[in-house]
Coordinates of C-alpha atoms in Angstrom, one line a residue:
X171 CA -54.3 -4.6 35.6
X172 CA -55.1 -8.3 35.4
X173 CA -52.4 -10.7 36.8
X174 CA -52.1 -12.2 33.5
X175 CA -51.3 -8.8 31.8
X176 CA -48.9 -8.2 34.8
X177 CA -47.0 -11.4 34.3
X178 CA -46.7 -10.7 30.5
X179 CA -45.5 -7.1 31.1
X180 CA -43.0 -8.5 33.8
X181 CA -41.7 -11.1 31.3
X182 CA -41.3 -8.5 28.6
X183 CA -39.5 -6.2 30.9
X184 CA -37.1 -8.9 32.1
X185 CA -36.5 -9.9 28.4
X186 CA -35.6 -6.3 27.5
X187 CA -33.3 -6.0 30.7
X188 CA -31.5 -9.3 29.7
X189 CA -31.1 -8.0 26.0
X190 CA -29.8 -4.6 27.2
X191 CA -27.4 -6.4 29.5
X192 CA -26.1 -8.6 26.8
X193 CA -25.6 -5.4 24.6
X194 CA -23.9 -3.6 27.5
X195 CA -21.6 -6.8 27.9
X196 CA -20.3 -6.5 24.5
X197 CA -16.8 -5.4 24.1
X198 CA -16.6 -2.8 21.3
X199 CA -13.5 -2.9 19.0
X200 CA -12.6 0.2 16.9
X201 CA -10.9 -0.7 13.6
X202 CA -9.4 2.2 11.5
X203 CA -8.5 1.5 7.9
X204 CA -8.0 3.2 4.6
X205 CA -10.8 3.6 1.9
X206 CA -11.2 0.9 -0.5
X207 CA -15.0 0.3 -1.6
X208 CA -14.4 -3.2 -2.7
X209 CA -12.8 -4.3 0.6
X210 CA -15.5 -2.4 2.7
X211 CA -18.2 -4.6 1.1
X212 CA -16.1 -7.8 1.9
X213 CA -15.0 -6.7 5.4
X214 CA -18.5 -5.7 6.4
X215 CA -19.9 -9.2 5.5
X216 CA -16.9 -10.7 7.4
X217 CA -17.6 -8.5 10.4
X218 CA -21.2 -9.7 10.6
X219 CA -20.0 -13.4 10.4
X220 CA -17.4 -12.7 13.1
X221 CA -19.9 -11.0 15.4
X222 CA -22.4 -13.9 14.9
X223 CA -19.7 -16.5 16.0
X224 CA -18.5 -14.1 18.8
X225 CA -21.5 -12.4 20.1
X226 CA -19.3 -10.8 23.0
X227 CA -17.8 -8.5 20.6
X228 CA -18.9 -5.7 18.4
X229 CA -16.5 -4.3 15.6
X230 CA -16.8 -0.6 14.5
X231 CA -15.1 -0.2 11.3
X232 CA -14.0 3.4 10.4
X233 CA -12.5 4.3 6.9
X234 CA -10.3 7.2 6.2
X235 CA -8.5 8.4 3.0
X236 CA -5.3 6.6 2.5
X237 CA -3.1 9.6 2.2
X238 CA -4.5 11.0 5.6
X239 CA -4.1 7.9 7.6
X240 CA -0.6 8.8 8.9
X241 CA -1.6 12.1 10.2
X242 CA -4.9 10.9 11.7
X243 CA -3.3 7.9 13.6
X244 CA -0.4 10.2 14.7
X245 CA -2.9 12.7 16.0
X246 CA -5.0 10.1 17.8
X247 CA -2.1 8.3 19.4
X248 CA -0.7 11.6 20.5
X249 CA -4.0 12.2 22.4
X250 CA -3.8 8.7 23.8
X251 CA -7.0 8.0 21.8
X252 CA -5.8 5.6 19.1
X253 CA -8.1 3.0 17.6
X254 CA -7.9 -0.6 18.9
X255 CA -6.9 -1.9 15.4
X256 CA -5.3 0.1 12.6
X257 CA -3.3 -0.4 9.4
X258 CA -1.0 1.7 7.4
X259 CA 2.0 0.9 5.1
X260 CA 4.9 -0.5 7.0
X261 CA 7.2 2.7 6.6
X262 CA 4.6 4.5 8.6
X263 CA 3.7 1.7 11.0
X264 CA 7.2 0.6 12.1
X265 CA 7.7 3.6 14.5
X266 CA 4.6 2.4 16.4
X267 CA 6.3 -0.9 16.8
X268 CA 9.7 0.4 17.8
X269 CA 8.0 2.8 20.4
X270 CA 5.9 0.0 21.9
X271 CA 2.7 1.7 21.0
X272 CA 1.3 -1.7 19.6
X273 CA 1.1 -5.1 21.2
X274 CA 2.6 -8.4 19.9
X275 CA 0.3 -10.9 18.2
X276 CA -1.6 -13.1 20.6
X277 CA -1.4 -16.3 18.5
X278 CA -3.9 -18.3 20.7
X279 CA -6.5 -15.6 20.3
X280 CA -5.8 -15.3 16.7
X281 CA -6.5 -19.2 16.2
X282 CA -3.0 -20.3 15.6
X283 CA -1.3 -23.0 17.6
X284 CA 1.6 -20.7 18.4
X285 CA 3.5 -17.9 16.8
X286 CA 5.6 -20.3 14.6
X287 CA 2.4 -21.6 13.1
X288 CA 1.7 -18.0 11.8
X289 CA 5.2 -17.8 10.2
X290 CA 4.7 -21.2 8.7
X291 CA 1.4 -20.1 7.2
X292 CA 3.0 -17.2 5.0
X293 CA 5.6 -17.0 2.4
X294 CA 9.0 -16.6 3.9
X295 CA 10.0 -13.2 4.8
X296 CA 6.7 -11.4 4.5
X297 CA 6.4 -11.1 8.2
X298 CA 9.9 -9.9 8.7
X299 CA 8.7 -6.1 8.8
X300 CA 6.6 -6.6 11.7
X301 CA 9.1 -8.8 13.6
X302 CA 11.0 -6.8 16.1
X303 CA 13.3 -8.1 18.9
X304 CA 12.0 -11.5 18.5
X305 CA 8.3 -10.7 18.7
X306 CA 5.6 -10.7 15.8
X307 CA 3.5 -7.5 16.0
X308 CA 1.2 -7.8 12.9
X309 CA -0.7 -9.8 10.5
X310 CA -0.8 -8.8 6.9
X311 CA -3.9 -7.1 5.5
X312 CA -2.0 -7.0 2.2
X313 CA 1.6 -7.3 0.8
X314 CA 1.9 -5.5 -2.4
X315 CA 4.5 -4.8 -5.2
X316 CA 3.8 -2.4 -7.9
X317 CA 4.2 -3.0 -11.7
X318 CA 3.1 -0.8 -14.6
X319 CA -0.5 -0.8 -15.8
X320 CA -0.8 0.0 -19.4
X321 CA -3.9 1.4 -21.3
X322 CA -3.8 -0.4 -24.6
X323 CA -6.3 1.8 -26.2
X324 CA -4.1 4.8 -25.6
X325 CA -1.2 2.9 -27.2
X326 CA -3.3 2.0 -30.3
X327 CA -4.6 5.6 -30.6
X328 CA -0.9 6.7 -31.0
X329 CA -0.2 4.1 -33.5
X330 CA 1.8 1.9 -31.1
X331 CA 1.3 -1.9 -30.5
X332 CA 0.9 -2.3 -26.8
X333 CA 2.1 -5.9 -26.9
X334 CA 5.5 -5.1 -28.6
X335 CA 6.0 -1.4 -28.2
X336 CA 5.8 -1.2 -24.4
X337 CA 8.8 0.4 -22.6
X338 CA 11.2 -2.1 -21.3
X339 CA 13.9 0.5 -20.2
X340 CA 13.7 3.9 -18.6
X341 CA 15.1 5.4 -21.7
X342 CA 12.3 3.7 -23.8
X343 CA 9.9 5.0 -21.1
X344 CA 10.6 8.6 -21.8
X345 CA 10.4 8.0 -25.5
X346 CA 7.2 6.1 -25.5
X347 CA 5.5 8.7 -23.0
X348 CA 6.5 11.5 -25.3
X349 CA 4.7 9.8 -28.2
X350 CA 1.7 9.2 -26.0
X351 CA 1.5 12.7 -24.4
X352 CA -1.0 15.3 -25.7
X353 CA -0.7 19.0 -24.6
X354 CA -2.8 22.1 -24.8
X355 CA 0.1 24.7 -24.8
X356 CA 2.3 23.7 -21.8
X357 CA -0.8 22.0 -20.1
X358 CA -0.7 18.2 -20.5
X359 CA -4.2 16.7 -21.4
X360 CA -2.9 13.2 -21.7
X361 CA 0.2 11.9 -19.9
X362 CA 1.9 8.9 -21.4
X363 CA 3.1 7.6 -18.0
X364 CA 3.5 9.4 -14.7
X365 CA 5.1 8.3 -11.5
X366 CA 3.2 7.6 -8.3
X367 CA 4.0 10.6 -6.3
X368 CA 4.7 10.9 -3.3
X369 CA 5.7 7.3 -2.8
X370 CA 9.5 7.9 -3.7
X371 CA 10.7 5.0 -1.5
X372 CA 8.8 2.7 -3.9
X373 CA 9.9 4.0 -7.3
X374 CA 13.0 6.1 -7.0
X375 CA 15.1 3.9 -4.7
X376 CA 15.0 0.9 -7.2
X377 CA 15.9 3.1 -10.1
X378 CA 19.0 4.2 -8.4
X379 CA 19.7 0.6 -7.1
X380 CA 19.6 -0.6 -10.8
X381 CA 22.6 1.7 -11.4
X382 CA 24.5 0.5 -8.4
X383 CA 23.1 3.1 -6.0
X384 CA 21.9 2.5 -2.4
X385 CA 19.7 4.5 -0.1
X386 CA 21.8 3.5 2.9
X387 CA 25.3 2.0 3.2
X388 CA 25.8 -1.6 4.3
X389 CA 27.0 -0.4 7.5
X390 CA 24.3 1.9 8.2
X391 CA 26.5 4.9 8.7
X392 CA 26.0 6.9 5.5
X393 CA 23.2 7.5 3.0
X394 CA 22.9 8.1 -0.9
X395 CA 25.7 5.8 -1.8
X396 CA 27.0 6.2 -5.3
X397 CA 26.8 9.8 -6.5
X398 CA 26.6 9.0 -10.2
X399 CA 23.6 6.6 -9.9
X400 CA 21.7 9.1 -7.8
X401 CA 22.6 12.1 -10.0
X402 CA 21.3 10.3 -13.0
X403 CA 18.0 9.6 -11.3
X404 CA 17.7 13.2 -10.3
X405 CA 18.5 14.3 -13.9
X406 CA 15.8 11.9 -15.2
X407 CA 13.2 13.6 -12.9
X408 CA 14.4 16.9 -14.0
X409 CA 13.9 15.9 -17.7
X410 CA 10.4 14.4 -16.8
X411 CA 9.0 17.6 -15.4
X412 CA 7.8 20.8 -16.7
X413 CA 11.1 22.4 -17.1
X414 CA 12.3 19.5 -19.2
X415 CA 10.4 17.4 -21.6
X416 CA 7.0 18.2 -19.7
X417 CA 5.8 14.7 -19.4
X418 CA 4.3 14.9 -15.9
X419 CA 4.6 16.2 -12.4
X420 CA 3.2 15.9 -8.9
X421 CA 1.0 18.8 -9.5
X422 CA -1.4 16.8 -11.8
X423 CA -4.1 14.5 -10.5
X424 CA -2.7 11.1 -9.4
X425 CA -2.4 8.8 -12.5
X426 CA -3.9 5.9 -10.5
X427 CA -7.0 7.8 -9.8
X428 CA -7.9 8.5 -13.4
X429 CA -6.5 5.3 -15.1
X430 CA -9.6 3.0 -14.4
X431 CA -12.1 5.3 -16.4
X432 CA -10.2 4.9 -19.6
X433 CA -10.8 8.5 -20.6
X434 CA -7.8 9.0 -22.8
X435 CA -5.9 10.9 -20.3
X436 CA -3.3 8.6 -18.9
X437 CA -1.3 5.8 -20.8
X438 CA 0.6 4.1 -17.9
X439 CA 0.8 4.3 -14.2
X440 CA 2.0 2.2 -11.2
X441 CA -0.1 0.2 -9.1
X442 CA -0.4 -3.2 -7.4
X443 CA -2.5 -6.2 -8.3
X444 CA -5.4 -4.8 -6.2
X445 CA -5.9 -2.4 -9.0
X446 CA -7.5 -5.0 -11.3
X447 CA -10.5 -5.3 -8.8
X448 CA -10.8 -1.5 -8.6
X449 CA -10.9 -1.3 -12.5
X450 CA -13.6 -4.0 -12.6
X451 CA -15.5 -2.0 -10.0
X452 CA -15.2 1.4 -11.6
X453 CA -15.3 0.4 -15.3
X454 CA -16.5 -3.2 -16.0
X455 CA -16.2 -2.7 -19.7
X456 CA -12.4 -2.0 -19.5
X457 CA -11.0 -5.6 -19.5
X458 CA -7.6 -7.2 -19.0
X459 CA -6.0 -8.2 -22.2
X460 CA -8.3 -6.0 -24.3
X461 CA -8.3 -2.6 -22.7
X462 CA -5.4 -2.8 -20.3
X463 CA -2.4 -4.9 -19.4
X464 CA 0.4 -5.0 -16.8
X465 CA 4.2 -4.8 -17.7
X466 CA 7.3 -5.2 -15.6
X467 CA 9.0 -2.3 -13.8
X468 CA 11.4 -1.0 -16.4
X469 CA 15.3 -1.3 -16.1
X470 CA 18.0 1.2 -17.3
X471 CA 19.8 0.2 -20.5
X472 CA 23.0 -0.2 -18.6
X473 CA 21.7 -1.4 -15.3
X474 CA 24.2 -3.4 -13.2
X475 CA 21.4 -4.9 -11.1
X476 CA 17.9 -6.2 -12.0
X477 CA 15.7 -4.6 -9.4
X478 CA 12.0 -4.2 -9.4
X479 CA 9.9 -2.0 -7.2
X480 CA 10.0 -3.1 -3.5
X481 CA 7.2 -4.8 -1.9
X482 CA 5.5 -3.3 1.2
X483 CA 2.7 -4.5 3.5
X484 CA -0.4 -2.9 5.2
X485 CA -0.2 -4.8 8.4
X486 CA -3.0 -5.1 11.1
X487 CA -1.7 -3.8 14.5
X488 CA -3.3 -3.7 17.7
X489 CA -3.1 -0.6 20.1
X490 CA -1.1 -1.5 23.3
X491 CA -3.2 0.9 25.2
X492 CA -6.4 -1.1 24.6
X493 CA -7.7 -3.1 27.5
X494 CA -6.5 -6.7 27.7
X495 CA -10.1 -7.6 26.8
X496 CA -10.1 -5.5 23.7
X497 CA -6.7 -6.7 22.8
X498 CA -7.8 -10.4 23.0
X499 CA -11.0 -9.5 20.9
X500 CA -8.9 -7.6 18.3
X501 CA -6.5 -10.5 17.7
X502 CA -9.4 -12.9 17.5
X503 CA -11.0 -10.8 14.8
X504 CA -7.8 -10.2 13.0
X505 CA -7.2 -14.1 13.0
X506 CA -10.6 -14.7 11.8
X507 CA -9.9 -12.2 8.9
X508 CA -6.6 -13.8 8.1
X509 CA -8.3 -17.0 7.4
X510 CA -10.2 -15.5 4.6
X511 CA -7.0 -14.8 2.4
X512 CA -8.8 -16.4 -0.6
X513 CA -11.9 -14.1 -0.2
X514 CA -9.7 -11.1 0.0
X515 CA -8.0 -12.0 -3.3
X516 CA -11.0 -13.1 -5.2
X517 CA -13.1 -10.2 -4.2
X518 CA -10.6 -7.4 -3.8
X519 CA -7.5 -8.8 -5.5
X520 CA -5.2 -8.0 -2.6
X521 CA -2.6 -10.5 -1.7
X522 CA -2.4 -11.9 1.9
X523 CA 0.6 -14.2 1.0
X524 CA -0.4 -17.4 2.6
X525 CA 1.3 -20.5 1.3
X526 CA -2.1 -22.0 0.4
X527 CA -3.2 -18.9 -1.5
X528 CA 0.0 -18.4 -3.7
X529 CA -0.1 -22.2 -4.7
X530 CA -3.8 -22.1 -5.6
X531 CA -5.3 -22.0 -9.1
X532 CA -7.2 -18.9 -7.9
X533 CA -4.1 -17.0 -7.7
X534 CA -2.1 -18.5 -10.6
X535 CA -5.0 -18.0 -13.0
X536 CA -5.7 -14.3 -12.0
X537 CA -4.7 -11.9 -14.8
X538 CA -1.0 -10.9 -14.7
X539 CA -0.1 -12.7 -11.6
X540 CA 2.8 -13.9 -13.4
X541 CA 4.2 -10.4 -14.1
X542 CA 3.7 -9.4 -10.4
X543 CA 5.3 -12.6 -9.0
X544 CA 8.2 -12.2 -11.4
X545 CA 8.8 -8.6 -10.4
X546 CA 8.3 -9.7 -6.7
X547 CA 11.1 -12.3 -7.1
X548 CA 13.6 -9.3 -8.1
X549 CA 12.2 -7.0 -5.2
X550 CA 13.3 -6.5 -1.6
X551 CA 11.1 -5.2 1.2
X552 CA 10.8 -1.4 1.1
X553 CA 13.0 0.8 3.3
X554 CA 11.4 0.9 6.7
X555 CA 12.6 2.2 10.0
X556 CA 11.7 4.7 12.7
X557 CA 13.0 7.4 10.2
X558 CA 11.3 6.2 7.1
X559 CA 8.5 8.7 6.8
X560 CA 11.1 11.5 7.2
X561 CA 13.5 9.9 4.5
X562 CA 10.6 9.6 2.2
X563 CA 9.9 13.4 2.7
X564 CA 13.6 14.2 1.9
X565 CA 13.4 12.2 -1.3
X566 CA 10.0 14.1 -2.0
X567 CA 11.8 17.5 -1.5
X568 CA 14.7 16.5 -3.6
X569 CA 12.5 15.4 -6.7
X570 CA 10.3 18.4 -6.5
X571 CA 13.4 20.7 -6.3
X572 CA 14.8 19.4 -9.7
X573 CA 11.4 18.9 -11.2
X574 CA 9.5 22.0 -10.2
X575 CA 11.9 24.4 -8.8
X576 CA 14.7 24.1 -11.5
X577 CA 17.4 23.4 -9.1
X578 CA 20.7 22.0 -10.1
X579 CA 20.7 18.2 -9.6
X580 CA 24.3 18.2 -8.4
X581 CA 23.3 20.7 -5.6
X582 CA 20.1 18.8 -4.8
X583 CA 22.0 15.6 -4.4
X584 CA 24.1 17.0 -1.6
X585 CA 21.1 18.4 0.2
X586 CA 19.3 15.2 -0.2
X587 CA 22.2 13.1 1.3
X588 CA 22.4 15.6 4.3
X589 CA 18.8 15.2 4.8
X590 CA 18.5 11.4 4.9
X591 CA 21.5 11.4 7.2
X592 CA 19.9 13.9 9.5
X593 CA 16.8 11.8 9.4
X594 CA 18.9 8.6 10.3
X595 CA 20.3 10.5 13.4
X596 CA 16.9 11.6 14.4
X597 CA 17.6 15.2 13.8
X598 CA 14.7 15.9 11.7

C-alpha cells in the first residue's frame, strides 16, 4: 500500500469515526402523540428544522390512535418506560401532573425569558389546567372547543334549508334529526345527528348545566347537583337511542369519522376547528359554505344558563423520569414548536391560543372562527382532576344504561351520583 493511499484511508477512517462519534453524542428524544396525518406532515418538517438548528438532538416521533393513547401511556409509565414527551387531553393528563410523573416547564430551555412570559404569550386562563401548586407543567399543542358541523347537502336532500332550518335547541335537534334520519328496518343508514361518544364530559355536562345542573357541587363535596336537570338529560338520551326514537347510539361508527366523505350517512356531528383541515385533506371538493357549515352548540328551550361545550387542551408534557439532558432537549423542542402557532393553525387548523395568533387576520378570516369563538366565550374548561377519567366512565355507563339497556332514568340517576362520588373519594 502506498503512503498516499494509506494517508487517504486513514483520513477517511478518522472522518467516519468523527461522524459516528457525533451521532453517538446525539441525545434522542422520544415523542408520543395521537394520529393526525395533516399534523404529522407539519411536525415532521419542524422536527427536521429543529434538528438542523440543534444537531445535538434527535427527535423520534411516534403516533398512536387517539382512543388508545390513554391506555398506552398508562402501561408505559407503569413499567417506567414512558416517552420523553407525550400529549393527551387534559382530563387524562392531569393525574400525571398531580402524581409528579411529569416535570415543570423549563422556560429558559423553551426560549422564553421566564415562566411569566409564557403566560403572557397565551390567552388568559388557557394554561390554568396545567398549572398546579404554582408550577407550569405543559405547553398547549391545541386548545379546542366543539361546535356542530352540518352537512348542507343532507339538509337539502331532506327539503330543509341549512341556513335557516338548523337546530338552535335540543328539542329542535331531535325533530330535525328525525327528518334527516333514514332507516332500513331498525338499522339506521343515515343519522341526522349523533353525539361524540364516549366524550361525555364534553357534551353531557353542559346539557345539564344549561338546565341548572352541576357535575360537582361548589363545595366539592357532592356530585350530580339538581336531580331534575340530570334526569331530563338522561331521558333525552333514552329517547335518542334504539329503544326510543332510534336516532343514533354508541354502537354506530363514530359520526366524526364518516362526516368528511359526504356519503349521505350523517347530517351533523360535533368537532373542533381542526376538523376543517381534515375535511380539506380527505375530501377537497366538500367546501365550507357550500357543502358544510358550523353552527353553535344548541340550548334547551327553557335553559336557565347559556352554556356551550367546554374547552379542553392537549398539552405537551415532559416525563419526569427522563434524564436532565433529555428534559432540557424536550423543552427546547417544545418551545420551538410553540413558536410556530400560525403554522399549526394554517396547515392543521388547530388552535394554539397565543395572543398574536387569535388577533391575526389568519385566524379571524378562517371559516367559522366566529362561531367557535362565540361558543368559547360561553364555555368553561372541561372537568379535570385526578378522578376525571373515572368520572367520564361513570357518565358513559349511565348513558348506555338508559340508551342501550332500557334501564329507568330515575334509577340510573342514583347509580350515576354514587359512581361520581365514589370516583371523587378515590374508591373506583
